Coordinates of C-alpha atoms and ligand atoms in Angstrom, one line a residue:
M1 CA 56.4 98.1 91.0
I2 CA 59.1 99.8 88.9
G3 CA 57.7 98.2 85.7
L4 CA 54.2 99.5 86.6
F5 CA 55.5 103.0 87.3
D6 CA 57.3 103.0 84.0
R7 CA 54.3 101.7 82.0
I8 CA 51.9 104.2 83.4
S9 CA 54.2 107.2 83.5
R10 CA 56.4 107.1 80.4
P11 CA 54.0 107.7 77.5
F12 CA 52.5 110.5 79.6
L13 CA 55.9 112.0 80.5
R14 CA 57.1 111.8 77.0
A15 CA 54.2 113.9 75.8
L16 CA 55.0 116.7 78.1
D17 CA 57.6 119.5 77.7
P18 CA 60.8 117.9 78.9
E19 CA 61.3 120.2 81.9
D20 CA 57.7 119.8 83.1
A21 CA 58.1 116.0 82.7
H22 CA 61.2 116.1 84.9
A23 CA 59.5 118.2 87.6
L24 CA 56.5 115.8 87.6
A25 CA 58.8 112.7 87.9
V26 CA 60.6 114.2 90.9
K27 CA 57.2 115.0 92.4
A28 CA 56.0 111.5 91.9
L29 CA 59.1 110.1 93.5
R30 CA 58.5 112.5 96.4
Y31 CA 54.9 111.5 97.2
M32 CA 54.5 107.9 95.8
P33 CA 54.8 105.1 98.4
L34 CA 57.6 103.0 97.0
A35 CA 58.3 99.4 98.0
K36 CA 62.0 98.8 98.7
A37 CA 63.8 97.0 95.9
P38 CA 65.0 93.5 96.8
A39 CA 68.5 93.3 98.3
D40 CA 71.3 93.0 95.6
S41 CA 73.3 89.9 95.3
A42 CA 76.6 90.1 97.2
A43 CA 78.5 89.7 93.9
L44 CA 77.3 93.1 92.7
G45 CA 78.8 94.8 95.7
V46 CA 81.7 97.3 95.0
R47 CA 84.1 98.8 97.5
A48 CA 85.5 102.1 96.3
F49 CA 87.1 105.1 98.1
G50 CA 86.3 103.6 101.4
L51 CA 82.6 103.2 100.7
E52 CA 80.6 99.9 100.3
F53 CA 78.2 100.2 97.3
P54 CA 75.5 97.5 97.2
N55 CA 75.6 97.6 93.4
P56 CA 77.6 99.7 90.9
V57 CA 74.6 101.4 89.2
G58 CA 74.3 105.0 90.3
L59 CA 72.0 107.9 89.3
A60 CA 74.1 110.7 87.7
A61 CA 74.0 114.3 88.8
G62 CA 71.4 116.6 87.3
F63 CA 68.2 114.6 88.0
D64 CA 67.9 115.4 91.7
K65 CA 69.6 118.8 91.6
N66 CA 68.2 120.0 94.9
A67 CA 68.4 116.8 96.9
Q68 CA 64.7 116.3 97.0
V69 CA 64.4 112.6 96.5
P70 CA 67.6 110.7 97.1
D71 CA 66.0 108.2 99.5
A72 CA 63.2 107.3 97.0
L73 CA 65.8 106.7 94.3
L74 CA 67.9 104.5 96.7
R75 CA 64.7 102.5 97.6
L76 CA 64.1 101.9 93.9
G77 CA 67.5 100.1 93.8
F78 CA 70.2 102.5 92.7
G79 CA 73.5 101.6 94.3
F80 CA 74.1 105.3 94.9
V81 CA 72.6 108.7 94.1
E82 CA 74.5 111.9 93.2
V83 CA 72.5 115.0 94.0
G84 CA 73.3 118.5 92.5
T85 CA 74.9 120.3 90.9
I86 CA 74.4 122.5 94.0
T87 CA 75.7 126.1 93.9
P88 CA 76.2 128.2 97.0
R89 CA 73.5 130.7 96.2
A90 CA 70.2 130.0 94.5
Q91 CA 70.1 130.9 90.8
A92 CA 67.6 130.5 88.0
G93 CA 69.8 129.1 85.2
N94 CA 69.4 129.9 81.6
P95 CA 66.2 131.1 79.9
K96 CA 63.8 128.4 78.7
P97 CA 63.6 126.4 76.5
R98 CA 66.8 124.9 77.6
L99 CA 66.2 121.1 77.6
F100 CA 65.6 119.1 74.4
R101 CA 64.8 115.5 73.8
L102 CA 66.3 114.1 70.6
E103 CA 64.0 111.1 70.3
A104 CA 65.4 109.6 67.1
D105 CA 68.8 109.5 68.7
E106 CA 67.8 108.7 72.2
G107 CA 69.8 111.7 73.2
I108 CA 69.2 114.9 75.3
I109 CA 70.7 118.4 74.9
N110 CA 70.6 120.6 77.9
R111 CA 71.7 124.1 78.6
L112 CA 70.1 124.4 82.0
G113 CA 73.0 126.3 83.4
F114 CA 72.9 125.1 87.1
N115 CA 69.4 126.0 88.0
S116 CA 69.7 125.5 91.8
E117 CA 67.8 126.3 94.9
G118 CA 71.2 126.9 96.5
A119 CA 73.1 125.3 99.3
A120 CA 70.9 126.1 102.2
A121 CA 67.8 124.4 100.8
A122 CA 69.7 121.3 99.8
H123 CA 71.6 121.1 103.0
M124 CA 68.4 121.3 105.1
R125 CA 67.1 118.2 103.2
L126 CA 70.3 116.2 103.5
A127 CA 70.7 117.1 107.2
A128 CA 67.1 115.8 107.8
R129 CA 68.0 112.4 106.3
R130 CA 71.4 112.1 108.1
G131 CA 71.9 108.6 109.4
A132 CA 69.3 107.2 106.9
G133 CA 72.1 105.1 105.2
G134 CA 72.7 104.7 101.5
I135 CA 75.3 106.5 99.5
V136 CA 74.4 110.0 98.5
G137 CA 77.1 112.0 96.8
V138 CA 77.0 115.8 96.6
N139 CA 78.0 117.4 93.2
I140 CA 79.1 121.0 93.7
G141 CA 79.7 123.9 91.3
A142 CA 80.2 127.6 91.2
N143 CA 77.5 130.3 90.8
R144 CA 77.5 131.9 87.4
D145 CA 78.1 135.4 88.7
T146 CA 80.6 134.5 91.4
H147 CA 83.8 136.6 91.8
D148 CA 85.8 133.7 93.0
R149 CA 84.9 130.3 91.6
V150 CA 87.3 128.4 93.8
A151 CA 85.9 130.0 97.0
D152 CA 82.4 128.6 96.0
Y153 CA 83.7 125.1 95.9
V154 CA 85.5 125.6 99.2
Q155 CA 82.4 127.0 100.9
L156 CA 80.3 124.0 99.6
I157 CA 82.9 121.5 100.9
E158 CA 82.7 123.1 104.4
T159 CA 78.9 123.2 104.3
F160 CA 78.2 119.7 103.1
A161 CA 81.0 117.6 104.6
L162 CA 78.8 116.2 107.3
V163 CA 76.0 115.0 105.0
A164 CA 77.8 114.0 101.9
S165 CA 79.0 110.4 101.3
Y166 CA 81.3 111.8 98.7
F167 CA 81.8 115.1 96.8
T168 CA 82.0 115.6 93.1
I169 CA 83.9 118.6 91.9
N170 CA 82.1 119.5 88.8
V171 CA 84.4 121.5 86.5
S172 CA 82.9 120.1 83.3
S173 CA 79.4 121.5 82.7
P174 CA 79.4 123.4 79.4
N175 CA 76.6 125.8 80.4
T176 CA 78.4 128.1 82.9
P177 CA 80.8 130.3 80.9
G178 CA 84.4 129.8 82.0
L179 CA 83.7 126.8 84.3
R180 CA 85.5 124.3 82.2
D181 CA 88.7 126.5 82.3
L182 CA 89.1 125.1 85.8
Q183 CA 90.3 121.9 84.0
Q184 CA 93.5 123.6 82.9
A185 CA 96.4 122.3 84.8
R186 CA 97.3 125.3 86.9
A187 CA 93.8 126.3 87.7
L188 CA 92.9 122.7 88.6
D189 CA 95.9 122.3 90.8
D190 CA 95.0 125.5 92.7
L191 CA 91.3 124.4 93.0
L192 CA 92.1 120.9 94.3
A193 CA 94.7 122.3 96.7
R194 CA 92.1 124.6 98.2
V195 CA 89.4 121.9 98.2
F196 CA 91.6 119.5 100.1
D197 CA 92.6 122.2 102.5
A198 CA 88.9 122.8 103.2
R199 CA 88.3 119.1 103.7
E200 CA 91.2 119.0 106.1
R201 CA 89.7 121.9 108.1
V202 CA 86.4 120.0 108.6
R203 CA 88.1 116.6 109.1
L204 CA 87.6 116.5 112.8
R205 CA 83.9 117.0 112.5
A206 CA 83.2 115.1 109.3
G207 CA 86.0 112.7 108.6
L208 CA 87.8 112.5 105.3
T209 CA 84.9 112.7 102.8
P210 CA 86.1 111.3 99.4
V211 CA 86.5 113.9 96.6
L212 CA 85.9 112.9 93.0
L213 CA 86.6 115.0 89.9
K214 CA 84.1 115.1 87.1
I215 CA 85.6 115.9 83.7
A216 CA 84.3 116.8 80.2
P217 CA 84.6 114.2 77.4
D218 CA 85.8 117.1 75.2
L219 CA 89.3 117.4 76.6
T220 CA 92.1 116.8 74.2
L221 CA 94.5 113.9 75.1
P222 CA 97.3 116.3 76.1
E223 CA 94.7 118.1 78.3
L224 CA 93.7 114.7 79.8
D225 CA 97.4 114.0 80.5
D226 CA 97.5 117.2 82.6
V227 CA 94.2 116.6 84.3
V228 CA 95.1 113.0 85.3
G229 CA 98.6 114.2 86.3
V230 CA 97.2 116.9 88.6
A231 CA 94.5 114.5 90.0
R232 CA 97.2 111.9 90.9
K233 CA 99.5 114.5 92.4
R234 CA 96.7 115.9 94.6
S235 CA 95.5 112.3 95.4
V236 CA 91.8 112.7 94.4
D237 CA 89.7 109.7 95.4
G238 CA 88.3 109.1 92.0
M239 CA 87.3 110.6 88.7
I240 CA 83.9 110.7 86.9
V241 CA 84.2 110.4 83.1
G242 CA 82.3 112.3 82.2
N243 CA 79.9 115.1 81.7
T244 CA 77.9 116.0 78.6
T245 CA 79.7 116.8 75.3
I246 CA 79.6 120.0 73.3
S247 CA 80.5 118.0 70.2
R248 CA 77.9 116.5 67.9
P249 CA 78.6 113.0 66.5
T250 CA 78.2 112.8 62.8
A251 CA 75.7 109.9 62.9
M252 CA 73.0 111.9 64.6
R253 CA 69.6 111.9 63.0
D254 CA 67.7 114.8 64.6
H255 CA 69.7 117.4 62.7
E256 CA 67.5 120.3 63.7
K257 CA 67.7 119.8 67.5
A258 CA 71.3 118.8 67.3
H259 CA 72.0 122.4 66.5
E260 CA 70.7 123.5 69.9
Q261 CA 73.5 124.9 72.1
G262 CA 74.3 122.9 75.2
G263 CA 75.6 119.5 76.4
L264 CA 74.6 116.3 74.6
S265 CA 74.0 113.2 76.6
G266 CA 72.5 109.7 76.1
R267 CA 73.1 107.2 73.3
P268 CA 75.0 109.6 70.9
L269 CA 77.5 110.3 73.7
F270 CA 78.3 106.6 74.5
K271 CA 81.3 106.1 72.1
L272 CA 83.2 109.3 73.0
A273 CA 82.6 109.0 76.7
T274 CA 83.7 105.3 76.7
R275 CA 86.8 106.2 74.7
M276 CA 87.7 109.0 77.2
L277 CA 87.0 106.6 80.1
A278 CA 89.5 104.1 78.6
E279 CA 92.0 106.9 78.0
T280 CA 91.7 108.0 81.6
F281 CA 92.0 104.4 82.9
V282 CA 95.3 103.9 81.2
R283 CA 96.6 107.2 82.5
A284 CA 95.4 106.6 86.1
E285 CA 97.2 103.3 86.3
G286 CA 95.0 102.2 89.2
A287 CA 95.8 105.3 91.4
F288 CA 92.1 105.8 91.9
P289 CA 88.8 104.2 90.7
L290 CA 86.7 105.7 87.9
V291 CA 83.0 106.2 87.5
G292 CA 81.9 105.6 83.9
V293 CA 79.0 107.8 82.6
G294 CA 77.6 108.6 79.2
G295 CA 75.1 106.7 77.2
I296 CA 74.5 103.7 79.4
D297 CA 71.1 102.3 78.6
S298 CA 71.4 98.5 78.8
G299 CA 73.4 95.6 80.3
A300 CA 75.6 95.5 77.3
T301 CA 76.6 99.2 77.5
A302 CA 77.1 98.9 81.2
I303 CA 79.5 95.9 80.7
A304 CA 81.3 97.8 78.0
K305 CA 81.9 100.7 80.4
I306 CA 83.2 98.4 83.1
K307 CA 85.6 96.8 80.6
A308 CA 86.7 100.3 79.5
G309 CA 87.7 101.1 83.1
A310 CA 84.7 101.9 85.2
T311 CA 84.5 100.6 88.8
L312 CA 81.2 102.3 89.2
L313 CA 78.5 103.4 86.7
Q314 CA 76.1 106.3 86.5
L315 CA 73.3 107.1 84.1
Y316 CA 70.6 109.7 83.5
S317 CA 69.4 109.9 79.9
G318 CA 68.9 106.1 79.6
M319 CA 66.4 106.4 82.4
V320 CA 64.5 109.1 80.4
Y321 CA 64.1 106.8 77.4
R322 CA 64.0 103.4 79.0
G323 CA 62.4 104.2 82.4
I324 CA 63.7 103.4 85.8
S325 CA 63.6 99.7 85.0
V326 CA 66.8 100.1 82.9
M327 CA 68.6 100.1 86.2
T328 CA 67.0 96.8 87.3
E329 CA 67.8 95.3 83.9
I330 CA 71.4 96.4 84.1
K331 CA 71.8 94.8 87.5
S332 CA 70.3 91.5 86.4
D333 CA 72.5 91.5 83.2
L334 CA 75.6 92.1 85.3
T335 CA 74.6 89.3 87.7
A336 CA 74.1 87.0 84.7
A337 CA 77.5 88.0 83.2
L338 CA 79.2 87.2 86.5
K339 CA 77.6 83.8 86.6
R340 CA 78.5 83.0 83.0
G341 CA 82.1 84.0 83.7
H342 CA 82.2 82.1 87.0
R343 CA 83.3 85.3 88.7
N344 CA 82.4 86.4 92.2
S345 CA 82.9 90.2 91.6
L346 CA 83.0 92.7 88.8
A347 CA 86.5 93.8 89.8
S348 CA 88.4 91.5 87.5
M349 CA 86.5 92.9 84.5
V350 CA 87.4 96.5 85.2
G351 CA 89.6 98.0 82.4
S352 CA 90.1 94.6 80.6
D353 CA 89.4 96.3 77.2
A354 CA 90.9 99.7 78.0
A355 CA 94.2 99.3 76.2
A356 CA 92.5 97.9 73.1
I357 CA 90.0 100.7 73.0
T358 CA 92.7 103.3 73.1
A359 CA 94.2 101.8 69.9
E360 CA 91.0 102.1 68.0
S361 CA 90.4 105.1 65.6
W362 CA 88.9 108.1 67.3
P363 CA 85.0 108.0 67.5
G364 CA 83.5 110.4 64.9
Ligands
FMN401 C1 69.1 117.4 82.0 C2 70.4 117.1 82.5 C3 71.0 117.8 83.5 C4 72.3 117.6 84.0 N1 72.8 118.3 85.0 C5 74.0 118.0 85.5 C6 74.5 118.7 86.6 O1 73.8 119.6 87.2 N2 75.8 118.4 87.1 C7 76.5 117.4 86.5 O2 77.6 117.2 86.9 N3 76.0 116.8 85.4 C8 74.8 117.0 84.9 N4 74.3 116.3 83.9 C9 75.2 115.3 83.2 C10 74.9 113.9 83.7 O3 75.3 113.8 85.1 C11 75.8 112.9 82.9 O4 77.2 113.2 83.1 C12 75.5 113.0 81.4 O5 74.2 113.2 81.2 C13 75.9 111.7 80.7 O6 75.2 110.6 81.2 P1 73.9 110.0 80.4 O7 74.3 109.8 79.0 O8 73.6 108.7 81.1 O9 72.8 111.0 80.6 C14 73.0 116.6 83.4 C15 72.5 115.8 82.3 C16 71.2 116.0 81.9 C17 70.7 115.2 80.8

């Protein structure tokens, strides 16, 4: 089913303007009858921040920004789906064009700037699916023109606590001016304190929804020291490493598009994101689990992320270039790797290469 969907849709989608192709893919998922993917083998199951994931392969934020199709994506076999980034009020985002495919590099540059239908629309959809099961995380961010960014996060925690399996605090998108300043130690400490206060206020109604922090791969190592220090002090439930990069690796081939402003994702991000993951793993010292994101497009890249420190995985760009079947392939490659190693879970692989990776020269 997935293979057929990919074969029919991909050449067609690739011929379209990237944003039109994305809108069409979401529409197809909304209206196509989808058979449920076969159940995952028990060995792929992951327990993290109090949730039981059927498999570790999640869909990263940005694909389903407005929570239109989480159930279709779960049916296809993703272990979890992260919707958003959702902002309190609807906003249009940056002027088009703002999404670019770098075909030769299998990368994407986006400067969408949190185009969002706003909290009310997304909340209505998530409330309608409440009790449907499956892990649906809600990624939250501030409106571009807000007067108080932290208040935006607080409001979203209060709004979505009943319908979110977990929250992701997105302070790492490069396309909202000033947003990434929230990663500075004092600002982050204040943000997390107020987010956790908000969670506490809705605890009686909603329970303790896990809160994850999603960071940029562009932090310096001293900045990462601070971020992990604050995250540990405030007892975040996990970190997502990471978002798109504003850097441009030297080996990129599509020089023209590489100059477009925005965040780079996909294959060219893999090395930097994996290095930052390993750096985060050695600093977190097991205080919380990590979600590895950035350039995963095969079983091999998924296994490398796990060995660098990821308990869970997310991908987006790999799906654009390889189709949804990349997720199925990754799951079967992970199962095969477990069998080969006579292991009954992925847990013992997590972070096994992290220390060695941090000793390598910095990826250029
Ligand atoms: C078109 C596009 C839109 C994105 N939008 C968001 C977003 O709204 N919020 C967010 O946290 N990350 C967003 N991301 C970042 C992804 O969630 C992910 O962190 C990044 O793309 C690296 O993973 P990948 O190489 O598998 O794509 C977006 C990525 C792309 C390509």
